[in-house]
Structures are given as C-alpha cells and as structure tokens.
C-alpha cells in the first residue's frame, strides 16, 4: 500500500485536456489527485462542482487539481455538462479517463486483478476509488484521505491541510489541532531550545516544556 512520503506513482493517461505524463504535468507545483468510482454518481457530482468553484484557492497556493474516474472520455464530457447544469460550475481542471484501471491499480484503489469493460462496472464495484492524494513538488505523497461513497469530501479541509503542509515544508514548525492559516504554530521537536531562541528571540508560550508555541512565521 502507498504511504505518506512514498513517491507518487508516475503514469501516462488520457484526460479531458489531452494526454499527460503525471510527473511532468505536476512540474514544480503541488498537486491534488481526487478519484471517483463512476461518472454521474450524485455525491461526486457535487464534489466536482465545488472543486471548480474553489479552484482559484488552489491556484493561489500553486496547487494543480486533477480528477479521475474509470469511465471513458465521452462519458466524462457528458458528466461535465451535467455538473455545470446541476452545480452551476463546469469542471475547469482535467479528468483522467482510467479505462484500463492502470492509475487506480497503481494507487491501490482497485485490486490488480480487475479487468474488463469499465462501462459495465457499477459504482459499488469501484467504491474504493474515492481517495484524495496531495502530492508535493518532490513528487512525494503528503496526504492520503479515503472516503466512503455516501460521505461528500470536505475540500476546505484539504486546503487547510495544504496550508499546513506548505508552511511546515518551509519552516521548522508543526501546526496544532484545528489550526487555521495565520494561527499560532509549534516549533518542531527537531529544533533544539538553543536554536529556537535564536530563531524566536522573543521566546515562546507553552503549558509544557515540550510544546513551544509561537506566532506563524511570515513569508
């Protein structure tokens, strides 16, 4: 199974915006790959529409978005029309047509033995294909979320996590429970008290010596 800090599997795939090589497509950006068990599923329809609405928030953070379903491109096109009609926003990011199940297998969302015509498979057959992967510019997996078919994903939470990931990748800090961008952070445990005093000359606030709370670093 894939784990955090594993290299995200590379692949070539057909998408609604042409053929891509995944690692080349990511480039020096961050990326979110989110998958769907079947086109025209109601929960996923709301998710794709919402992602289109908040795409500027991902753009602002230098994050690319890409969706995935095992259905073919012509069904994707029809689904996008339906999403625009029902959700008020047409997907403005590529959707992978994973008709050979290659990506779903690489990311361990479907068993290796799966084969056949994707159009005859039901959403229940593909119900494990409801994941969110956040991938860094180093092509390593930073976050994995797996959702059941009946529960819509919270993409505002994905943005919150990306804010934390990008901040902690740049500074030697960690973020506490329920942290929001701009809030206080914790000096990473790898930083000695001596180095912390140099970096934060005003000191820190903490209920215990091992929790060193400081304002969020700027920049």
GROMACS .gro file of C-alpha atoms in nm:
model
  219
    1UNK     CA    1   0.000   0.000   0.000
    2UNK     CA    2   0.108   0.358  -0.060
    3UNK     CA    3   0.208   0.566   0.240
    4UNK     CA    4   0.296   0.925   0.317
    5UNK     CA    5   0.642   1.016   0.180
    6UNK     CA    6   0.627   0.746  -0.088
    7UNK     CA    7   0.695   0.867  -0.442
    8UNK     CA    8   0.359   0.911  -0.615
    9UNK     CA    9   0.345   0.656  -0.899
   10UNK     CA   10   0.402   0.813  -1.237
   11UNK     CA   11   0.177   0.730  -1.531
   12UNK     CA   12   0.062   0.839  -1.874
   13UNK     CA   13  -0.312   0.884  -1.916
   14UNK     CA   14  -0.583   1.029  -2.138
   15UNK     CA   15  -0.763   1.324  -1.980
   16UNK     CA   16  -1.029   1.573  -2.080
   17UNK     CA   17  -0.741   1.813  -2.152
   18UNK     CA   18  -0.527   1.572  -2.354
   19UNK     CA   19  -0.265   1.309  -2.278
   20UNK     CA   20  -0.046   1.375  -1.976
   21UNK     CA   21   0.257   1.227  -1.807
   22UNK     CA   22   0.171   1.275  -1.442
   23UNK     CA   23   0.511   1.380  -1.304
   24UNK     CA   24   0.570   1.613  -1.598
   25UNK     CA   25   0.221   1.757  -1.552
   26UNK     CA   26   0.291   1.831  -1.184
   27UNK     CA   27   0.621   2.000  -1.269
   28UNK     CA   28   0.735   2.218  -0.979
   29UNK     CA   29   0.383   2.258  -0.840
   30UNK     CA   30   0.186   2.084  -0.569
   31UNK     CA   31  -0.099   1.861  -0.689
   32UNK     CA   32  -0.427   1.710  -0.572
   33UNK     CA   33  -0.544   1.387  -0.734
   34UNK     CA   34  -0.901   1.302  -0.633
   35UNK     CA   35  -1.079   0.995  -0.761
   36UNK     CA   36  -1.439   0.890  -0.829
   37UNK     CA   37  -1.595   0.542  -0.857
   38UNK     CA   38  -1.820   0.622  -1.152
   39UNK     CA   39  -1.939   0.911  -1.366
   40UNK     CA   40  -2.277   1.063  -1.279
   41UNK     CA   41  -2.265   0.948  -0.916
   42UNK     CA   42  -2.454   1.212  -0.714
   43UNK     CA   43  -2.206   1.273  -0.432
   44UNK     CA   44  -1.914   1.304  -0.673
   45UNK     CA   45  -2.117   1.539  -0.892
   46UNK     CA   46  -2.141   1.785  -0.603
   47UNK     CA   47  -1.769   1.744  -0.528
   48UNK     CA   48  -1.655   1.813  -0.883
   49UNK     CA   49  -1.874   2.121  -0.899
   50UNK     CA   50  -1.741   2.253  -0.569
   51UNK     CA   51  -1.381   2.195  -0.670
   52UNK     CA   52  -1.442   2.401  -0.983
   53UNK     CA   53  -1.580   2.685  -0.771
   54UNK     CA   54  -1.282   2.694  -0.534
   55UNK     CA   55  -1.011   2.624  -0.792
   56UNK     CA   56  -0.879   2.984  -0.757
   57UNK     CA   57  -0.787   2.898  -0.396
   58UNK     CA   58  -0.573   2.609  -0.520
   59UNK     CA   59  -0.426   2.825  -0.796
   60UNK     CA   60  -0.327   3.086  -0.539
   61UNK     CA   61  -0.132   2.821  -0.350
   62UNK     CA   62   0.040   2.683  -0.661
   63UNK     CA   63  -0.161   2.360  -0.649
   64UNK     CA   64  -0.284   2.177  -0.960
   65UNK     CA   65  -0.607   1.973  -0.948
   66UNK     CA   66  -0.682   1.656  -1.140
   67UNK     CA   67  -0.976   1.418  -1.111
   68UNK     CA   68  -1.010   1.053  -1.206
   69UNK     CA   69  -1.284   0.808  -1.298
   70UNK     CA   70  -1.259   0.473  -1.476
   71UNK     CA   71  -1.520   0.577  -1.733
   72UNK     CA   72  -1.417   0.684  -2.086
   73UNK     CA   73  -1.372   1.039  -2.210
   74UNK     CA   74  -1.708   1.064  -2.386
   75UNK     CA   75  -1.886   0.991  -2.059
   76UNK     CA   76  -1.666   1.247  -1.885
   77UNK     CA   77  -1.781   1.508  -2.135
   78UNK     CA   78  -2.144   1.427  -2.066
   79UNK     CA   79  -2.084   1.433  -1.692
   80UNK     CA   80  -1.920   1.775  -1.713
   81UNK     CA   81  -2.230   1.908  -1.887
   82UNK     CA   82  -2.443   1.761  -1.611
   83UNK     CA   83  -2.218   1.909  -1.339
   84UNK     CA   84  -2.244   2.252  -1.499
   85UNK     CA   85  -2.623   2.222  -1.517
   86UNK     CA   86  -2.675   2.096  -1.161
   87UNK     CA   87  -2.392   2.266  -0.973
   88UNK     CA   88  -2.359   2.589  -1.169
   89UNK     CA   89  -1.989   2.540  -1.244
   90UNK     CA   90  -1.820   2.331  -1.512
   91UNK     CA   91  -1.502   2.147  -1.408
   92UNK     CA   92  -1.206   2.364  -1.504
   93UNK     CA   93  -0.935   2.104  -1.447
   94UNK     CA   94  -0.851   1.776  -1.622
   95UNK     CA   95  -1.029   1.447  -1.556
   96UNK     CA   96  -0.843   1.122  -1.615
   97UNK     CA   97  -1.025   0.851  -1.811
   98UNK     CA   98  -0.875   0.549  -1.634
   99UNK     CA   99  -1.041   0.297  -1.866
  100UNK     CA  100  -0.770   0.033  -1.822
  101UNK     CA  101  -0.772   0.080  -1.442
  102UNK     CA  102  -0.398   0.147  -1.456
  103UNK     CA  103  -0.395   0.451  -1.227
  104UNK     CA  104  -0.648   0.301  -0.988
  105UNK     CA  105  -0.424  -0.004  -0.952
  106UNK     CA  106  -0.101   0.197  -0.920
  107UNK     CA  107  -0.260   0.392  -0.634
  108UNK     CA  108  -0.404   0.074  -0.477
  109UNK     CA  109  -0.764   0.187  -0.519
  110UNK     CA  110  -0.858  -0.129  -0.712
  111UNK     CA  111  -0.712  -0.482  -0.694
  112UNK     CA  112  -0.451  -0.581  -0.951
  113UNK     CA  113  -0.682  -0.850  -1.088
  114UNK     CA  114  -0.951  -0.603  -1.203
  115UNK     CA  115  -1.006  -0.605  -1.580
  116UNK     CA  116  -1.275  -0.578  -1.844
  117UNK     CA  117  -1.507  -0.307  -1.972
  118UNK     CA  118  -1.524  -0.015  -1.725
  119UNK     CA  119  -1.867   0.089  -1.855
  120UNK     CA  120  -2.031  -0.229  -1.724
  121UNK     CA  121  -1.889  -0.185  -1.375
  122UNK     CA  122  -2.112  -0.023  -1.116
  123UNK     CA  123  -2.023   0.241  -0.859
  124UNK     CA  124  -2.038  -0.037  -0.599
  125UNK     CA  125  -1.773  -0.231  -0.795
  126UNK     CA  126  -1.546   0.075  -0.779
  127UNK     CA  127  -1.640   0.206  -0.437
  128UNK     CA  128  -1.278   0.210  -0.314
  129UNK     CA  129  -1.197   0.471  -0.579
  130UNK     CA  130  -1.280   0.770  -0.357
  131UNK     CA  131  -0.943   0.896  -0.246
  132UNK     CA  132  -0.763   1.227  -0.217
  133UNK     CA  133  -0.387   1.238  -0.266
  134UNK     CA  134  -0.189   1.556  -0.202
  135UNK     CA  135   0.148   1.541  -0.376
  136UNK     CA  136   0.439   1.778  -0.329
  137UNK     CA  137   0.676   1.926  -0.589
  138UNK     CA  138   0.920   1.650  -0.492
  139UNK     CA  139   0.656   1.404  -0.624
  140UNK     CA  140   0.614   1.253  -0.277
  141UNK     CA  141   0.271   1.182  -0.129
  142UNK     CA  142   0.200   1.426   0.155
  143UNK     CA  143  -0.159   1.327   0.242
  144UNK     CA  144  -0.396   1.037   0.174
  145UNK     CA  145  -0.769   1.057   0.251
  146UNK     CA  146  -1.017   0.777   0.178
  147UNK     CA  147  -1.390   0.844   0.185
  148UNK     CA  148  -1.697   0.619   0.167
  149UNK     CA  149  -1.940   0.663  -0.119
  150UNK     CA  150  -2.209   0.818   0.099
  151UNK     CA  151  -1.999   1.097   0.253
  152UNK     CA  152  -1.900   1.401   0.049
  153UNK     CA  153  -1.543   1.519   0.081
  154UNK     CA  154  -1.453   1.842   0.262
  155UNK     CA  155  -1.224   2.024   0.020
  156UNK     CA  156  -1.197   2.325   0.251
  157UNK     CA  157  -1.018   2.084   0.485
  158UNK     CA  158  -0.786   1.981   0.200
  159UNK     CA  159  -0.695   2.349   0.151
  160UNK     CA  160  -0.633   2.383   0.527
  161UNK     CA  161  -0.400   2.083   0.519
  162UNK     CA  162  -0.217   2.219   0.215
  163UNK     CA  163  -0.163   2.548   0.401
  164UNK     CA  164  -0.009   2.347   0.685
  165UNK     CA  165   0.200   2.129   0.452
  166UNK     CA  166   0.339   2.428   0.265
  167UNK     CA  167   0.415   2.618   0.585
  168UNK     CA  168   0.584   2.327   0.760
  169UNK     CA  169   0.783   2.242   0.447
  170UNK     CA  170   0.933   2.591   0.455
  171UNK     CA  171   0.975   2.645   0.830
  172UNK     CA  172   1.073   2.412   1.115
  173UNK     CA  173   0.728   2.417   1.272
  174UNK     CA  174   0.422   2.197   1.318
  175UNK     CA  175   0.057   2.300   1.334
  176UNK     CA  176  -0.168   2.219   1.634
  177UNK     CA  177  -0.517   2.071   1.639
  178UNK     CA  178  -0.777   2.268   1.442
  179UNK     CA  179  -0.510   2.510   1.320
  180UNK     CA  180  -0.613   2.770   1.065
  181UNK     CA  181  -0.382   2.969   0.839
  182UNK     CA  182  -0.241   3.264   1.034
  183UNK     CA  183  -0.273   3.092   1.370
  184UNK     CA  184  -0.001   3.008   1.621
  185UNK     CA  185   0.226   2.714   1.547
  186UNK     CA  186   0.451   2.476   1.739
  187UNK     CA  187   0.829   2.480   1.699
  188UNK     CA  188   0.926   2.141   1.558
  189UNK     CA  189   1.068   1.890   1.803
  190UNK     CA  190   1.381   1.860   1.589
  191UNK     CA  191   1.477   2.219   1.680
  192UNK     CA  192   1.683   2.250   1.997
  193UNK     CA  193   1.595   2.512   2.261
  194UNK     CA  194   1.921   2.692   2.177
  195UNK     CA  195   1.836   2.714   1.806
  196UNK     CA  196   1.477   2.806   1.887
  197UNK     CA  197   1.597   3.100   2.099
  198UNK     CA  198   1.798   3.227   1.802
  199UNK     CA  199   1.506   3.190   1.563
  200UNK     CA  200   1.246   3.323   1.808
  201UNK     CA  201   1.431   3.572   2.032
  202UNK     CA  202   1.103   3.682   2.194
  203UNK     CA  203   1.060   3.329   2.327
  204UNK     CA  204   0.753   3.110   2.318
  205UNK     CA  205   0.439   3.034   2.515
  206UNK     CA  206   0.382   2.678   2.630
  207UNK     CA  207   0.197   2.489   2.902
  208UNK     CA  208   0.472   2.224   2.896
  209UNK     CA  209   0.838   2.248   2.807
  210UNK     CA  210   0.799   2.020   2.505
  211UNK     CA  211   0.523   2.233   2.347
  212UNK     CA  212   0.678   2.556   2.222
  213UNK     CA  213   0.406   2.777   2.072
  214UNK     CA  214   0.497   3.081   1.859
  215UNK     CA  215   0.321   3.305   1.604
  216UNK     CA  216   0.309   3.170   1.249
  217UNK     CA  217   0.630   3.259   1.062
  218UNK     CA  218   0.585   3.509   0.782
  219UNK     CA  219   0.698   3.456   0.428
   0.00000   0.00000   0.00000
